[in-house]
């Protein structure tokens, strides 16, 4: 038995297929040719909730430029009804995918919600980390890593940063 490939910056992303809350099956291999942003997300995390309006605006602004945003919910405590309620209440239109058993979170070594991963149009992971530089002490961002990375990729440039420390709620994983 082979060990699954982990998500490493500079390497191809581990492809996955997951069901969306909308009933559609999403496969990252189908997104080649687009910059792909994967956001590990949770319906119960207040940090994810705080970023939802920003991420919806990001998806609206960058979608026409060839950027796709997929949110992956790996939190064992998020139930379908809770997720659907959060989507409606927060007016989320980007896809929310359900990662039962934390398989994708484990492949990507995602630890928080949000935890952002950006792959270029060829499927190479170019960034992993936080959306911006906020933390417990810094409430307002001074740097938006996500936009800096995506803008660089859109212009065919090297990304200004490859990895930052994620900030948010811990992903509650299923116990085996």
XYZ file of N, CA and C in Angstrom:
528
model
N 0.848 -1.194 0.000
C 0.000 0.000 0.000
C 0.881 1.241 0.000
N 0.551 2.215 -0.845
C 1.343 3.432 -0.920
C 0.752 4.497 -0.003
N 1.632 5.353 0.483
C 1.201 6.454 1.329
C 0.717 7.585 0.439
N -0.426 8.188 0.735
C -0.905 9.300 -0.087
C 0.091 10.462 -0.069
N 0.199 11.133 -1.202
C 1.074 12.295 -1.329
C 0.472 13.457 -0.533
N 1.293 14.130 0.228
C 0.849 15.284 1.017
C 0.994 16.568 0.210
N 0.319 17.609 0.627
C 0.378 18.901 -0.056
C 1.651 19.641 0.357
N 2.568 19.805 -0.581
C 3.813 20.518 -0.316
C 3.959 21.651 -1.323
N 4.365 22.811 -0.839
C 4.563 23.963 -1.710
C 5.594 23.598 -2.772
N 5.271 23.953 -4.017
C 6.148 23.662 -5.148
C 5.884 22.320 -5.801
N 4.944 21.557 -5.235
C 4.605 20.232 -5.764
C 3.139 20.214 -6.211
N 2.780 19.259 -7.081
C 1.370 19.159 -7.468
C 0.484 18.906 -6.249
N -0.688 19.533 -6.257
C -1.608 19.322 -5.135
C -2.162 17.901 -5.202
N -2.453 17.324 -4.059
C -3.165 16.041 -4.076
C -4.601 16.306 -4.560
N -4.966 15.693 -5.664
C -6.322 15.887 -6.169
C -7.316 15.151 -5.287
N -8.508 15.682 -5.230
C -9.571 15.045 -4.465
C -10.917 15.330 -5.110
N -11.865 14.488 -4.808
C -13.264 14.676 -5.185
C -14.079 14.653 -3.906
N -14.921 15.653 -3.742
C -15.784 15.725 -2.562
C -17.172 16.202 -2.971
N -18.174 15.769 -2.224
C -19.527 16.267 -2.493
C -19.704 17.666 -1.912
N -20.349 18.504 -2.694
C -20.710 19.823 -2.206
C -22.047 19.761 -1.504
N -22.295 20.721 -0.653
C -23.584 20.812 0.025
C -24.697 20.979 -1.017
N -24.329 21.518 -2.188
C -25.295 21.719 -3.265
C -25.611 20.438 -4.040
N -24.995 19.301 -3.664
C -25.246 18.029 -4.316
C -24.309 17.722 -5.477
N -23.504 18.690 -5.889
C -22.551 18.504 -6.981
C -21.268 17.851 -6.439
N -20.628 17.019 -7.242
C -19.325 16.455 -6.873
C -18.252 17.351 -7.471
N -17.337 17.820 -6.644
C -16.248 18.699 -7.078
C -14.952 17.899 -7.114
N -14.239 18.024 -8.222
C -12.980 17.318 -8.409
C -11.920 18.350 -8.767
N -10.868 18.440 -7.970
C -9.845 19.460 -8.213
C -9.129 19.262 -9.539
N -9.072 18.052 -10.054
C -8.438 17.819 -11.358
C -9.196 18.556 -12.467
N -10.480 18.797 -12.271
C -11.287 19.523 -13.255
C -10.945 21.014 -13.296
N -10.201 21.495 -12.303
C -9.903 22.919 -12.201
C -8.554 23.314 -12.800
N -7.870 22.380 -13.475
C -6.620 22.738 -14.142
C -6.919 23.829 -15.165
N -6.009 24.739 -15.282
C -6.227 25.890 -16.151
C -6.746 27.090 -15.383
N -7.105 26.881 -14.127
C -7.572 27.956 -13.247
C -6.677 28.000 -12.009
N -6.548 29.164 -11.437
C -5.935 29.261 -10.115
C -6.985 28.745 -9.141
N -6.578 27.847 -8.267
C -7.515 27.231 -7.326
C -7.165 27.630 -5.902
N -8.152 28.173 -5.201
C -8.008 28.525 -3.790
C -8.867 27.545 -3.000
N -8.230 26.841 -2.083
C -8.933 25.910 -1.202
C -8.918 26.519 0.195
N -10.104 26.712 0.739
C -10.273 27.309 2.064
C -10.862 26.249 2.987
N -10.109 25.823 3.988
C -10.687 24.933 4.993
C -11.566 25.801 5.879
N -12.814 25.408 6.011
C -13.906 26.238 6.513
C -14.714 25.465 7.541
N -15.396 26.196 8.428
C -16.287 25.553 9.387
C -17.487 26.444 9.668
N -18.651 25.821 9.754
C -19.885 26.538 10.069
C -19.874 27.061 11.499
N -19.169 26.385 12.414
C -19.208 26.794 13.819
C -18.054 27.702 14.233
N -17.104 27.958 13.331
C -15.926 28.753 13.687
C -16.185 30.243 13.486
N -16.049 31.056 14.542
C -16.275 32.493 14.387
C -15.236 33.171 13.492
N -14.034 32.597 13.391
C -13.024 33.184 12.505
C -13.423 32.942 11.049
N -13.868 31.731 10.727
C -14.388 31.470 9.377
C -15.556 32.396 9.079
N -16.452 32.531 10.026
C -17.618 33.395 9.829
C -17.194 34.828 9.542
N -16.182 35.307 10.259
C -15.702 36.677 10.056
C -15.153 36.871 8.638
N -14.525 35.822 8.082
C -13.929 35.936 6.747
C -14.898 35.626 5.617
N -16.064 35.069 5.901
C -16.996 34.699 4.831
C -17.374 35.863 3.913
N -17.724 37.038 4.435
C -18.047 38.140 3.516
C -16.853 38.519 2.641
N -15.661 38.537 3.238
C -14.464 38.837 2.447
C -14.274 37.794 1.352
N -14.366 36.510 1.713
C -14.151 35.442 0.729
C -15.213 35.462 -0.365
N -16.445 35.820 -0.032
C -17.474 35.930 -1.070
C -17.112 37.060 -2.019
N -16.681 38.185 -1.483
C -16.239 39.304 -2.327
C -15.032 38.924 -3.172
N -14.110 38.182 -2.585
C -12.930 37.698 -3.313
C -13.376 36.812 -4.473
N -14.269 35.863 -4.194
C -14.754 34.947 -5.235
C -15.455 35.727 -6.350
N -16.242 36.721 -5.989
C -16.952 37.533 -6.987
C -15.976 38.333 -7.846
N -14.942 38.903 -7.217
C -13.991 39.749 -7.944
C -12.987 38.934 -8.768
N -12.542 37.809 -8.228
C -11.485 37.041 -8.891
C -12.013 35.909 -9.773
N -13.258 35.502 -9.589
C -13.824 34.449 -10.421
C -13.743 34.755 -11.910
N -14.141 35.970 -12.332
C -14.050 36.299 -13.747
C -12.613 36.319 -14.287
N -11.638 36.354 -13.398
C -10.225 36.358 -13.806
C -9.660 34.945 -13.905
N -10.504 33.927 -13.659
C -10.039 32.548 -13.762
C -9.610 31.931 -12.449
N -10.087 32.480 -11.339
C -9.757 31.961 -10.015
C -10.991 31.248 -9.454
N -10.789 30.043 -8.958
C -11.890 29.280 -8.347
C -11.627 29.139 -6.853
N -12.687 29.283 -6.077
C -12.622 29.125 -4.624
C -13.494 27.947 -4.227
N -12.903 27.006 -3.508
C -13.637 25.884 -2.930
C -13.407 25.908 -1.426
N -14.477 25.828 -0.656
C -14.363 25.729 0.793
C -14.582 24.273 1.182
N -13.737 23.771 2.068
C -13.809 22.376 2.499
C -14.105 22.346 3.993
N -15.221 21.732 4.348
C -15.611 21.606 5.749
C -15.219 20.212 6.245
N -14.192 20.187 7.089
C -13.696 18.923 7.648
C -14.036 18.783 9.123
N -14.756 19.740 9.675
C -15.074 19.751 11.099
C -16.102 18.662 11.418
N -15.720 17.731 12.244
C -16.587 16.596 12.580
C -17.907 17.029 13.226
N -17.920 18.198 13.874
C -19.127 18.643 14.568
C -20.099 19.409 13.675
N -19.679 19.796 12.473
C -20.578 20.500 11.565
C -21.535 19.501 10.933
N -22.793 19.689 11.162
C -23.834 18.816 10.620
C -24.443 19.476 9.388
N -25.007 18.700 8.462
C -25.568 19.275 7.228
C -26.535 20.431 7.473
N -27.403 20.275 8.451
C -28.368 21.347 8.743
C -27.661 22.629 9.198
N -26.629 22.484 10.040
C -25.858 23.616 10.529
C -25.123 24.307 9.373
N -24.568 23.511 8.471
C -23.835 24.054 7.323
C -24.785 24.828 6.421
N -25.927 24.228 6.106
C -26.897 24.899 5.240
C -27.397 26.198 5.874
N -27.613 26.188 7.178
C -28.038 27.399 7.876
C -26.968 28.490 7.755
N -25.695 28.120 7.955
C -24.604 29.099 7.856
C -24.519 29.666 6.437
N -24.663 28.813 5.437
C -24.614 29.262 4.041
C -25.718 30.282 3.771
N -26.923 29.982 4.213
C -28.048 30.897 4.005
C -27.881 32.192 4.786
N -27.544 32.068 6.055
C -27.414 33.238 6.917
C -26.297 34.172 6.452
N -25.179 33.584 6.002
C -24.012 34.386 5.593
C -24.025 34.722 4.108
N -25.048 34.249 3.390
C -25.194 34.517 1.959
C -23.975 34.055 1.158
N -23.524 32.842 1.455
C -22.364 32.266 0.777
C -22.807 31.645 -0.545
N -22.097 31.996 -1.613
C -22.395 31.441 -2.933
C -21.250 30.573 -3.462
N -20.073 30.622 -2.820
C -19.001 29.741 -3.263
C -19.275 28.335 -2.729
N -18.764 27.304 -3.414
C -19.080 25.924 -3.010
C -18.493 25.551 -1.647
N -19.306 24.880 -0.847
C -18.865 24.297 0.419
C -18.884 22.778 0.227
N -17.737 22.154 0.400
C -17.594 20.711 0.208
C -17.469 20.044 1.570
N -17.984 18.838 1.691
C -17.953 18.111 2.966
C -16.878 17.029 2.927
N -15.934 17.112 3.865
C -14.801 16.184 3.983
C -15.027 15.265 5.181
N -15.915 14.283 5.004
C -16.196 13.326 6.082
C -14.930 12.523 6.385
N -14.594 12.402 7.645
C -13.434 11.620 8.051
C -12.109 12.338 7.889
N -12.141 13.598 7.514
C -10.941 14.449 7.452
C -9.882 13.980 6.466
N -10.261 13.230 5.464
C -9.280 12.694 4.518
C -8.516 13.813 3.818
N -9.235 14.805 3.306
C -8.588 15.900 2.588
C -7.828 16.809 3.561
N -8.398 17.091 4.704
C -7.694 17.905 5.703
C -6.383 17.246 6.092
N -6.393 15.927 6.214
C -5.157 15.217 6.561
C -4.148 15.274 5.417
N -4.606 15.100 4.173
C -3.699 15.185 3.019
C -3.023 16.543 2.933
N -3.795 17.573 3.214
C -3.278 18.942 3.120
C -2.631 19.405 4.426
N -2.753 18.602 5.451
C -2.247 18.951 6.781
C -2.826 20.293 7.241
N -4.105 20.469 6.941
C -4.824 21.667 7.365
C -5.094 21.571 8.861
N -4.879 22.663 9.566
C -5.042 22.634 11.016
C -6.097 23.601 11.539
N -6.416 24.630 10.761
C -7.353 25.636 11.247
C -8.427 25.929 10.205
N -9.453 26.626 10.674
C -10.438 27.221 9.771
C -10.442 28.714 10.066
N -10.072 29.524 9.070
C -9.644 29.147 7.741
C -8.173 28.705 7.699
N -7.850 27.927 6.710
C -6.474 27.570 6.333
C -6.509 27.528 4.818
N -5.730 28.401 4.193
C -5.810 28.645 2.751
C -4.678 27.933 2.011
N -5.035 27.348 0.861
C -4.070 26.713 -0.040
C -4.343 27.249 -1.439
N -3.292 27.686 -2.142
C -3.457 28.239 -3.481
C -2.592 27.438 -4.453
N -3.240 26.906 -5.490
C -2.547 26.188 -6.560
C -2.603 27.020 -7.832
N -1.517 27.001 -8.590
C -1.510 27.726 -9.863
C -2.318 26.962 -10.911
N -2.391 27.507 -12.120
C -3.211 26.909 -13.168
C -2.746 25.511 -13.571
N -1.500 25.175 -13.267
C -0.977 23.846 -13.554
C -1.171 22.861 -12.415
N -1.804 23.311 -11.329
C -2.055 22.433 -10.191
C -0.899 22.330 -9.212
N 0.051 23.260 -9.277
C 1.187 23.268 -8.352
C 0.833 24.151 -7.158
N 1.035 23.618 -5.955
C 0.754 24.389 -4.743
C 1.778 25.515 -4.620
N 1.287 26.746 -4.552
C 2.168 27.918 -4.471
C 2.103 28.629 -3.132
N 1.053 28.357 -2.353
C 0.913 29.041 -1.055
C 0.064 28.203 -0.131
N 0.422 28.249 1.158
C -0.397 27.672 2.224
C -0.251 28.564 3.446
N -1.390 28.847 4.093
C -1.320 29.676 5.299
C -2.583 30.462 5.555
N -2.382 31.664 6.081
C -3.479 32.528 6.507
C -3.891 33.460 5.365
N -5.075 33.976 5.433
C -5.568 34.920 4.432
C -4.783 36.219 4.498
N -4.536 36.687 5.693
C -3.834 37.951 5.896
C -2.985 37.855 7.164
N -2.545 38.973 7.678
C -1.641 38.936 8.833
C -2.321 39.245 10.166
N -3.647 39.077 10.244
C -4.311 39.288 11.528
C -4.017 38.126 12.471
N -4.139 38.407 13.757
C -3.985 37.378 14.785
C -4.691 37.883 16.042
N -4.437 37.253 17.173
C -5.118 37.669 18.407
C -4.797 39.111 18.782
N -3.585 39.543 18.503
C -3.183 40.909 18.861
C -3.482 41.914 17.757
N -3.284 41.521 16.497
C -3.510 42.419 15.366
C -4.895 42.132 14.796
N -5.816 43.043 15.036
C -7.204 42.838 14.620
C -7.457 43.285 13.185
N -6.690 44.239 12.694
C -6.854 44.742 11.328
C -5.644 44.325 10.503
N -5.870 43.804 9.298
C -4.749 43.336 8.478
C -3.935 44.482 7.889
N -2.641 44.242 7.766
C -1.766 45.173 7.060
C -1.269 44.542 5.752
N -1.371 43.210 5.658
C -0.971 42.474 4.456
C -2.064 41.453 4.148
N -2.458 41.392 2.884
C -3.400 40.370 2.452
C -2.612 39.362 1.616
N -2.201 38.265 2.248
C -1.382 37.258 1.569
C -2.121 36.622 0.396
N -3.396 36.327 0.585
C -4.164 35.669 -0.456
C -4.172 36.498 -1.733
N -4.494 37.769 -1.621
C -4.537 38.613 -2.817
C -3.159 38.815 -3.413
N -2.126 38.973 -2.580
C -0.765 39.128 -3.108
C -0.357 37.901 -3.919
N -0.641 36.719 -3.400
C -0.272 35.479 -4.077
C -1.062 35.318 -5.372
N -2.364 35.483 -5.309
C -3.203 35.299 -6.496
C -2.866 36.346 -7.556
N -2.671 37.602 -7.163
C -2.300 38.636 -8.133
C -0.979 38.290 -8.815
N -0.008 37.829 -8.056
C 1.280 37.441 -8.647
C 1.084 36.328 -9.673
N 0.291 35.318 -9.320
C 0.047 34.215 -10.248
C -0.686 34.689 -11.503
N -1.643 35.586 -11.343
C -2.378 36.102 -12.495
C -1.463 36.854 -13.462
N -0.431 37.507 -12.923
C 0.506 38.247 -13.761
C 1.710 37.414 -14.187
N 1.700 36.113 -13.821
C 2.794 35.235 -14.219
C 4.069 35.438 -13.431
N 3.946 35.999 -12.234
C 5.109 36.266 -11.388
C 5.255 35.206 -10.302
N 6.422 35.182 -9.691
C 6.628 34.341 -8.519
C 5.799 34.898 -7.369
N 5.339 34.012 -6.507
C 4.558 34.483 -5.359
C 5.488 35.149 -4.349
N 5.039 36.231 -3.726
C 5.890 36.949 -2.774
C 6.118 36.185 -1.473
N 5.249 35.224 -1.189
C 5.364 34.417 0.025
C 4.806 33.031 -0.298
N 5.413 31.995 0.277
C 4.956 30.628 0.002
C 4.193 30.022 1.174
N 4.499 30.472 2.379
C 3.852 29.872 3.543
C 3.821 30.853 4.695
N 2.677 30.882 5.385
C 2.529 31.643 6.620
C 1.822 30.745 7.626
N 1.815 31.153 8.866
C 1.117 30.393 9.892
C -0.379 30.660 9.795
N -1.191 29.604 9.732
C -2.637 29.826 9.681
C -3.144 30.321 11.027
N -4.277 30.983 11.004
C -4.887 31.510 12.219
C -6.377 31.244 12.160
N -6.910 30.629 13.195
C -8.343 30.372 13.244
C -8.671 29.319 14.273
N -9.799 28.667 14.061
C -10.262 27.604 14.950
C -9.618 26.284 14.545
N -9.298 25.472 15.512
C -8.746 24.154 15.235
C -9.781 23.290 14.540
N -9.351 22.558 13.514
C -10.258 21.606 12.852
C -10.479 20.440 13.802
N -11.723 20.231 14.190
C -12.072 19.086 15.043
C -12.178 17.862 14.160
N -11.257 16.920 14.354
C -11.193 15.735 13.520
C -11.953 14.560 14.125
N -12.391 13.683 13.234
C -13.058 12.451 13.676
C -12.032 11.559 14.363
N -12.421 10.910 15.388
C -11.548 9.952 16.097
C -11.735 8.585 15.461
N -10.647 7.928 15.251
C -10.733 6.595 14.629
C -10.513 5.528 15.664
